[in-house]
Coordinates of C-alpha atoms and ligand atoms in Angstrom, one line a residue:
X242 CA 1.8 10.1 -41.6
X243 CA 2.1 8.0 -38.5
X244 CA 2.7 9.3 -35.0
X245 CA 3.8 7.8 -31.7
X246 CA 0.5 7.4 -29.8
X247 CA 1.4 5.2 -27.0
X248 CA 4.6 3.5 -26.0
X249 CA 3.0 0.2 -26.6
X250 CA 1.5 1.0 -30.0
X251 CA 3.2 3.0 -32.6
X252 CA 1.3 3.6 -35.8
X253 CA 3.3 2.4 -38.7
X254 CA 2.4 2.9 -42.4
X255 CA 4.4 0.9 -45.0
X256 CA 7.1 0.2 -42.4
X257 CA 7.8 3.9 -41.8
X258 CA 6.7 6.2 -39.1
X259 CA 7.1 9.8 -37.9
X260 CA 7.5 10.4 -34.3
X261 CA 7.4 13.8 -32.5
X262 CA 8.9 14.6 -29.2
X263 CA 11.7 15.9 -27.0
X264 CA 15.3 14.7 -27.4
X265 CA 15.8 13.2 -24.0
X266 CA 19.3 11.8 -24.5
X267 CA 22.0 11.2 -27.1
X268 CA 24.7 8.6 -26.9
X269 CA 27.5 8.5 -29.4
X270 CA 29.4 5.2 -29.6
X271 CA 31.6 5.9 -32.6
X272 CA 30.1 3.7 -35.3
X273 CA 26.6 4.0 -34.0
X274 CA 24.6 6.6 -32.1
X275 CA 21.3 6.6 -30.3
X276 CA 18.8 9.3 -29.7
X277 CA 16.0 8.8 -27.1
X278 CA 12.9 10.7 -28.1
X279 CA 10.2 11.3 -25.5
X280 CA 6.6 12.2 -25.8
X281 CA 3.6 12.1 -23.4
X282 CA 3.4 8.3 -23.6
X283 CA 6.9 7.1 -23.4
X284 CA 10.2 7.0 -25.3
X285 CA 11.4 5.5 -28.6
X286 CA 15.0 4.9 -29.6
X287 CA 16.3 6.5 -32.8
X288 CA 19.2 4.3 -34.0
X289 CA 21.8 5.9 -36.2
X290 CA 24.3 3.4 -37.7
X291 CA 26.9 5.9 -39.0
X292 CA 27.5 4.2 -42.3
X293 CA 23.8 3.8 -43.2
X294 CA 22.7 7.4 -42.4
X295 CA 23.3 10.4 -44.6
X296 CA 26.1 12.4 -43.0
X297 CA 24.1 15.6 -42.7
X298 CA 21.2 13.9 -41.0
X299 CA 23.6 12.0 -38.7
X300 CA 25.3 15.3 -37.8
X301 CA 22.0 17.1 -37.3
X302 CA 20.5 14.4 -35.0
X303 CA 23.5 13.7 -32.9
X304 CA 24.4 17.3 -32.3
X305 CA 20.9 18.3 -31.0
X306 CA 21.0 19.7 -27.5
X307 CA 18.9 17.7 -24.9
X308 CA 15.2 18.7 -24.8
X309 CA 15.1 20.0 -28.3
X310 CA 11.8 19.3 -30.1
X311 CA 11.8 17.4 -33.3
X312 CA 9.8 15.2 -35.7
X313 CA 11.8 12.2 -37.0
X314 CA 10.7 10.1 -39.9
X315 CA 12.2 6.7 -40.5
X316 CA 12.0 3.0 -40.9
X317 CA 10.5 1.1 -37.9
X318 CA 12.4 -2.0 -37.0
X319 CA 11.9 -4.6 -34.3
X320 CA 14.5 -4.4 -31.6
X321 CA 14.8 -6.7 -28.6
X322 CA 17.2 -4.3 -26.9
X323 CA 14.7 -1.5 -26.5
X324 CA 11.9 -1.4 -23.9
X325 CA 9.4 -0.5 -26.7
X326 CA 10.6 -3.5 -28.8
X327 CA 11.0 -1.1 -31.7
X328 CA 13.6 1.3 -33.0
X329 CA 13.5 3.9 -35.7
X330 CA 16.2 4.3 -38.4
X331 CA 15.8 7.9 -39.4
X332 CA 15.6 9.2 -43.0
X333 CA 14.4 12.7 -42.1
X334 CA 14.4 15.1 -39.2
X335 CA 12.6 18.4 -38.7
X336 CA 13.7 20.5 -35.9
X337 CA 10.9 22.6 -34.4
X338 CA 12.8 24.1 -31.5
X339 CA 16.4 23.9 -30.4
X340 CA 16.7 23.8 -26.6
X341 CA 19.2 26.2 -24.9
X342 CA 21.7 24.8 -22.6
X343 CA 22.4 24.2 -19.8
X344 CA 18.9 23.2 -18.8
X345 CA 17.4 24.9 -15.7
X346 CA 16.9 21.4 -14.2
X347 CA 17.5 18.0 -15.6
X348 CA 14.7 15.7 -16.8
X349 CA 16.4 12.3 -16.4
X350 CA 19.2 13.2 -14.0
X351 CA 18.9 11.2 -10.7
X352 CA 20.1 14.0 -8.5
X353 CA 17.7 15.3 -5.9
X354 CA 16.5 18.8 -6.7
X355 CA 14.7 20.8 -4.0
X356 CA 11.0 21.3 -4.5
X357 CA 11.4 25.1 -4.8
X358 CA 13.9 24.8 -7.5
X359 CA 11.7 22.3 -9.4
X360 CA 8.7 24.6 -9.0
X361 CA 10.7 27.6 -10.3
X362 CA 11.0 25.6 -13.6
X363 CA 7.8 23.7 -13.4
X364 CA 7.4 23.3 -17.2
X365 CA 10.7 21.3 -17.1
X366 CA 9.8 19.4 -14.0
X367 CA 6.6 18.3 -15.7
X368 CA 8.6 16.6 -18.4
X369 CA 9.3 13.9 -15.9
X370 CA 6.8 11.1 -16.4
X371 CA 6.4 10.5 -12.6
X372 CA 5.5 14.2 -12.1
X373 CA 3.0 14.2 -14.9
X374 CA 1.5 11.0 -13.5
X375 CA 0.3 13.0 -10.5
X376 CA -1.7 15.3 -12.7
X377 CA -3.0 12.5 -14.9
X378 CA -4.3 10.9 -11.7
X379 CA -5.8 14.2 -10.6
X380 CA -7.5 14.5 -13.9
X381 CA -9.0 11.0 -13.6
X382 CA -10.1 11.8 -10.0
X383 CA -11.9 14.9 -11.2
X384 CA -13.7 13.0 -14.0
X385 CA -14.7 10.3 -11.5
X386 CA -16.0 12.9 -9.0
X387 CA -18.3 14.3 -11.8
X388 CA -19.5 10.8 -12.7
X389 CA -20.3 10.0 -9.0
X390 CA -22.1 13.3 -8.4
X391 CA -24.1 13.0 -11.6
X392 CA -25.2 9.5 -10.7
X393 CA -26.5 10.9 -7.4
X394 CA -28.4 13.6 -9.4
X395 CA -26.2 16.5 -8.4
X396 CA -25.8 19.2 -11.0
X397 CA -22.6 21.0 -11.7
X398 CA -22.6 24.8 -10.9
X399 CA -20.2 27.7 -11.1
X400 CA -20.5 30.3 -8.4
X401 CA -18.7 33.7 -8.4
X402 CA -15.1 33.9 -7.5
X403 CA -15.2 37.7 -6.9
X404 CA -17.7 38.5 -4.2
X405 CA -18.7 41.4 -1.9
X406 CA -18.7 39.2 1.2
X407 CA -16.3 36.6 2.6
X408 CA -17.7 33.3 3.8
X409 CA -14.9 31.8 5.9
X410 CA -13.8 34.6 8.2
X411 CA -11.9 37.8 7.8
X412 CA -8.4 36.6 8.5
X413 CA -7.9 34.9 5.2
X414 CA -9.6 37.3 2.8
X415 CA -7.9 38.6 -0.3
X416 CA -9.2 42.1 -1.0
X417 CA -9.4 43.3 -4.6
X418 CA -10.3 46.6 -6.0
X419 CA -13.5 46.1 -8.0
X420 CA -13.9 49.3 -10.0
X421 CA -13.2 51.4 -6.9
X422 CA -15.4 49.2 -4.6
X423 CA -14.0 46.7 -2.2
X424 CA -14.4 43.1 -3.2
X425 CA -12.9 39.7 -2.2
X426 CA -11.7 36.6 -3.9
X427 CA -14.0 33.7 -2.9
X428 CA -12.7 31.6 0.0
X429 CA -15.2 29.0 -0.8
X430 CA -18.6 28.7 -2.6
X431 CA -20.3 28.3 0.8
X432 CA -22.8 31.2 0.6
X433 CA -23.8 30.6 -3.0
X434 CA -24.2 26.8 -2.8
X435 CA -26.4 27.4 0.2
X436 CA -28.5 30.0 -1.5
X437 CA -29.0 27.5 -4.3
X438 CA -30.7 25.2 -1.8
X439 CA -33.6 27.6 -1.8
X440 CA -34.2 27.4 -5.5
X441 CA -35.3 23.8 -6.2
X442 CA -31.8 22.9 -7.6
X443 CA -31.6 20.7 -4.6
X444 CA -28.3 18.9 -5.2
X445 CA -25.4 20.9 -6.5
X446 CA -21.6 20.4 -6.8
X447 CA -18.8 22.6 -7.9
X448 CA -15.1 22.0 -8.5
X449 CA -13.4 25.3 -8.6
X450 CA -10.7 27.6 -7.3
X451 CA -10.8 28.9 -3.7
X452 CA -8.6 31.6 -2.3
X453 CA -7.3 32.1 1.2
X454 CA -4.8 34.7 2.3
X455 CA -3.0 32.1 4.5
X456 CA -0.2 33.8 6.4
X457 CA 1.3 30.5 7.5
X458 CA 3.8 28.7 5.4
X459 CA 3.1 25.0 5.9
X460 CA 3.2 21.9 3.8
X461 CA -0.6 21.8 3.7
X462 CA -1.6 25.4 3.1
X463 CA -1.6 27.3 -0.2
X464 CA -3.3 30.5 -1.1
X465 CA -5.2 29.1 -4.1
X466 CA -6.6 25.6 -4.0
X467 CA -9.3 23.6 -5.8
X468 CA -12.4 23.0 -3.8
X469 CA -14.8 20.2 -4.5
X470 CA -18.0 21.3 -2.9
X471 CA -21.3 19.5 -2.6
X472 CA -24.6 20.7 -1.1
X473 CA -27.9 19.0 -0.9
X474 CA -31.4 19.4 0.5
X475 CA -33.7 17.2 2.6
X476 CA -31.2 15.8 4.9
X477 CA -32.1 14.6 8.3
X478 CA -28.7 15.1 9.9
X479 CA -25.0 15.5 9.1
X480 CA -24.8 11.7 8.9
X481 CA -26.5 11.9 5.5
X482 CA -23.7 14.1 4.3
X483 CA -21.0 11.8 5.6
X484 CA -22.8 8.8 3.9
X485 CA -22.7 10.7 0.6
X486 CA -19.0 11.6 0.9
X487 CA -18.1 8.0 1.6
X488 CA -20.0 6.8 -1.5
X489 CA -18.4 9.4 -3.7
X490 CA -14.8 9.0 -2.4
X491 CA -15.1 5.2 -2.6
X492 CA -16.3 5.5 -6.2
X493 CA -13.3 7.7 -7.0
X494 CA -10.8 5.4 -5.2
X495 CA -12.1 2.3 -7.0
X496 CA -12.1 4.1 -10.3
X497 CA -8.5 5.4 -9.8
X498 CA -7.3 1.9 -9.1
X499 CA -8.6 0.8 -12.4
X500 CA -8.2 3.8 -14.7
X501 CA -5.1 5.1 -13.1
X502 CA -3.3 1.7 -12.8
X503 CA -0.5 2.7 -15.2
X504 CA 0.3 6.0 -13.4
X505 CA 0.0 4.3 -9.9
X506 CA 2.4 1.6 -11.0
X507 CA 4.8 4.3 -12.2
X508 CA 4.6 6.0 -8.8
X509 CA 4.8 2.7 -6.9
X510 CA 1.5 3.3 -5.2
X511 CA -1.4 1.1 -4.4
X512 CA -4.9 2.4 -3.5
X513 CA -7.0 0.8 -0.8
X514 CA -10.7 1.2 -1.1
X515 CA -12.0 1.2 2.5
X516 CA -15.2 -0.4 3.8
X517 CA -18.2 1.8 4.1
X518 CA -19.2 3.5 6.3
X519 CA -16.0 5.2 7.3
X520 CA -15.5 5.2 11.0
X521 CA -16.7 8.3 12.9
X522 CA -14.8 9.6 15.9
X523 CA -16.2 12.5 18.0
X524 CA -14.2 15.6 18.5
X525 CA -14.2 14.9 22.3
X526 CA -12.6 11.4 21.7
X527 CA -10.0 12.9 19.5
X528 CA -9.2 15.7 22.0
X529 CA -8.6 13.1 24.6
X530 CA -6.3 11.1 22.4
X531 CA -4.4 14.3 21.6
X532 CA -4.2 15.4 25.3
X533 CA -3.1 11.9 26.3
X534 CA -0.3 12.1 23.8
X535 CA 0.9 15.3 25.6
X536 CA -0.5 18.2 23.5
X537 CA -1.8 21.0 25.7
X538 CA -5.1 21.5 23.9
X539 CA -8.3 22.5 25.6
X540 CA -12.0 22.0 24.8
X541 CA -12.9 24.2 21.8
X542 CA -9.4 24.3 20.4
X543 CA -8.8 23.2 16.8
X544 CA -7.0 19.9 16.7
X545 CA -4.4 21.5 14.5
X546 CA -1.8 19.8 12.4
X547 CA -0.1 18.1 15.3
X548 CA -3.4 16.9 16.8
X549 CA -4.6 15.5 13.5
X550 CA -1.3 13.7 13.1
X551 CA -1.6 12.0 16.5
X552 CA -5.2 10.8 15.7
X553 CA -3.9 9.7 12.2
X554 CA -1.2 7.6 13.8
X555 CA -3.6 5.9 16.2
X556 CA -6.1 5.2 13.3
X557 CA -3.2 4.2 11.0
X558 CA -2.2 1.5 13.5
X559 CA -5.7 0.0 13.1
X560 CA -5.3 0.1 9.3
X561 CA -7.8 3.0 8.9
X562 CA -6.8 5.8 6.5
X563 CA -10.1 7.7 6.1
X564 CA -12.3 8.7 9.1
X565 CA -14.6 11.4 10.2
X566 CA -14.2 13.5 13.2
X567 CA -17.7 14.7 14.2
X568 CA -19.5 16.8 16.8
X569 CA -17.1 19.8 16.9
X570 CA -17.9 22.4 19.5
X571 CA -19.9 25.3 18.1
X572 CA -17.0 27.8 18.6
X573 CA -14.7 25.7 16.4
X574 CA -17.1 25.9 13.5
X575 CA -18.4 28.7 11.3
X576 CA -21.8 30.5 11.7
X577 CA -23.6 28.5 9.0
X578 CA -23.2 25.1 10.8
X579 CA -26.2 24.0 12.8
X580 CA -25.8 23.7 16.6
X581 CA -27.2 20.9 18.6
X582 CA -29.9 22.8 20.6
X583 CA -29.0 23.0 24.3
X584 CA -25.4 21.7 23.9
X585 CA -22.1 23.3 23.0
X586 CA -21.7 20.9 20.0
X587 CA -22.6 21.2 16.3
X588 CA -23.8 19.0 13.5
X589 CA -20.4 19.2 11.9
X590 CA -17.5 17.0 10.8
X591 CA -14.1 16.9 9.3
X592 CA -12.9 14.1 7.1
X593 CA -9.3 13.2 7.7
X594 CA -7.1 11.2 5.4
X595 CA -3.9 9.7 6.9
X596 CA -3.8 12.2 9.6
X597 CA -4.7 15.3 7.7
X598 CA -8.0 17.1 7.3
X599 CA -9.1 17.0 3.7
X600 CA -12.7 18.1 4.1
X601 CA -15.2 19.7 6.4
X602 CA -18.9 19.9 6.3
X603 CA -22.1 19.4 8.2
X604 CA -25.7 20.2 8.5
X605 CA -26.5 23.9 7.9
X606 CA -28.6 26.2 10.0
X607 CA -31.6 26.7 7.7
X608 CA -33.8 28.6 10.2
X609 CA -33.6 32.3 9.4
X610 CA -33.9 33.6 13.0
X611 CA -31.5 31.1 14.4
X612 CA -29.0 31.8 11.6
X613 CA -29.1 35.6 12.4
X614 CA -28.6 34.9 16.1
X615 CA -25.6 32.7 15.2
X616 CA -24.1 35.6 13.2
X617 CA -24.5 37.9 16.2
X618 CA -22.9 35.4 18.5
X619 CA -19.9 35.1 16.1
X620 CA -19.6 38.9 16.1
X621 CA -20.7 39.2 12.4
X622 CA -23.1 41.8 11.1
X623 CA -26.1 40.3 9.4
X624 CA -26.3 43.4 7.2
X625 CA -23.0 42.2 5.5
X626 CA -24.8 39.0 4.5
X627 CA -28.0 40.5 3.2
X628 CA -28.1 38.6 -0.1
X629 CA -27.3 35.3 1.6
X630 CA -29.9 35.8 4.3
X631 CA -32.6 36.8 1.8
X632 CA -32.5 33.2 0.5
X633 CA -33.4 31.9 4.0
X634 CA -36.4 34.3 4.5
X635 CA -38.8 32.9 1.9
X636 CA -38.6 29.1 2.3
X637 CA -35.3 27.2 2.8
X638 CA -35.2 23.4 3.1
X639 CA -33.0 21.6 5.6
X640 CA -29.7 21.0 3.9
X641 CA -26.0 20.1 4.3
X642 CA -22.8 19.7 2.4
X643 CA -19.1 19.6 2.3
X644 CA -15.9 21.0 0.8
X645 CA -13.0 18.7 -0.1
X646 CA -9.6 20.1 -1.0
X647 CA -8.7 18.3 -4.2
X648 CA -5.1 19.2 -3.8
X649 CA -4.9 17.7 -0.3
X650 CA -6.9 14.6 -1.4
X651 CA -4.3 13.9 -4.1
X652 CA -1.4 14.8 -1.8
X653 CA -2.6 12.2 0.8
X654 CA -3.6 9.6 -1.8
X655 CA -0.1 9.5 -3.2
X656 CA 1.7 10.2 0.1
X657 CA 3.3 13.3 -1.4
X658 CA 5.3 15.3 1.2
X659 CA 3.7 18.7 0.4
X660 CA 0.3 19.8 -1.0
X661 CA 2.2 21.9 -3.6
X662 CA 3.3 18.7 -5.3
X663 CA -0.3 18.1 -6.3
X664 CA -0.7 21.6 -7.8
X665 CA 0.7 22.6 -11.2
X666 CA 1.6 26.1 -10.3
X667 CA 1.2 26.6 -6.6
X668 CA 0.6 29.9 -4.9
X669 CA 1.6 30.6 -1.4
X670 CA 2.9 33.3 1.0
X671 CA 6.2 33.4 -0.9
X672 CA 5.3 32.3 -4.4
X673 CA 3.4 34.2 -7.0
X674 CA 5.5 32.9 -9.9
X675 CA 5.6 31.1 -12.3
Ligands
AMO989 P1 -12.8 24.5 5.1 O1 -12.4 25.9 5.4 O2 -12.5 23.5 6.2 O3 -14.3 24.4 4.9 O4 -12.1 24.1 3.8 C1 -12.5 22.8 3.2 C2 -11.3 22.1 2.7 O5 -10.6 22.9 1.8 C3 -9.2 22.6 1.9 N1 -8.5 23.8 2.2 C4 -7.2 24.1 1.8 N2 -6.4 23.4 1.0 C5 -5.1 24.0 0.8 N3 -4.8 25.2 1.3 C6 -5.6 25.9 2.1 N4 -5.2 27.1 2.5 C7 -6.9 25.4 2.3 N5 -8.0 25.8 3.1 C8 -8.9 24.9 3.0 C9 -9.0 21.6 2.9 C10 -10.3 21.7 3.7 O6 -10.7 20.6 4.4 N6 -17.2 26.0 3.4 C11 -16.5 24.9 4.1 C12 -16.9 23.5 3.6 C13 -18.3 23.1 3.9 O7 -18.7 23.2 5.0 O8 -19.0 22.8 2.9 C14 -15.0 25.2 4.0 O9 -14.5 25.9 3.2 O10 -9.0 20.3 2.3

């Protein structure tokens, strides 16, 4: 039996083929009818000349509601009128599933449907090739990340997603009941990837879920996202981490351009692979740009969505899409970031992509006593971090790393208007279903 494998190659045996898919559209023109059948790779036209088709089969195929799932066997013919260059004259049809009507949202209708409505029927939304293309590109990006990381001798790890301690501050913790004890959903793999630095597994990466109880409903925040984390030992400074990120991202961008060409063409997108190294701005430079543009921010404040946008516009005018913002003040960064001794600044950075933060990272504080002092300064109780701190007591190399939000990376890469567009089933303040 032959199946439709790719819109450009349909496996044909003895001039006949069986194709599976969804009935996308039916057109009845009296003497002849057409059914468009769609699968993952494209569509094929089933042509039904009324006089040549058995009446029962004609009736069955032309009466099928849109989006029903069938297998159709028939004779494959060349056809100059179809985009595939082929058509199928059916001899047999098996109906696997008759679709109810009306459909919750259309698949081929050109009307604009609100994102929320689409997300409510995401299974149907994903039947559109241009929506699936986003997730095919995301899949390619994840494969490329693993390739790049392995070639740099990083090993893939999986750290707990249920933990006794939060890593990124109390405000965004999701509390769960763990057999009567309080526990939290992991906000990031931060504490665990750092603990691994004391083990000899000196280069690790993870691509996994991260949870944040974000109370703000914005286009860039969700409560469950995918974090691509890297952590490695023996760095001199945060510059080493930025160099590694640049290498990895450029590998991913170049690979996407090649392996994702079909999906990018469908979305009308081109990818620019920037020159290395990516430009580095300091926090102070960015703060000044933002203040000059009229935002009332003061030293130590987060640049925030609006500030990042302003910097993004200025960089965009110079043709720069990816850039680091480094040397954040200590108070703007978490306890685990190393502080430049005798200054209010830290060895930290964010990576921004077209005016939005997609990553942060830096050099970590590996000196036990200094780390404990940092916790006190941040109002944290070292007793709550006992397991983490133990890894620093008995020999911890200098190290650093980063966390990149995969969802935000894909969002900015494809100029999507909302991070939710890059997530199959997004979770946010108002959405727990589907
Ligand atoms: P940070 O908290 O900046 O750093 O998060 C890293 C990256 O994760 C993504 N991200 C989110 N994406 C969507 N919705 C959210 N609510 C959300 N929160 C974060 C962003 C962000 O840049 N442990 C550090 C990283 C490190 O230093 O290694 C951390 O988690 O793309």
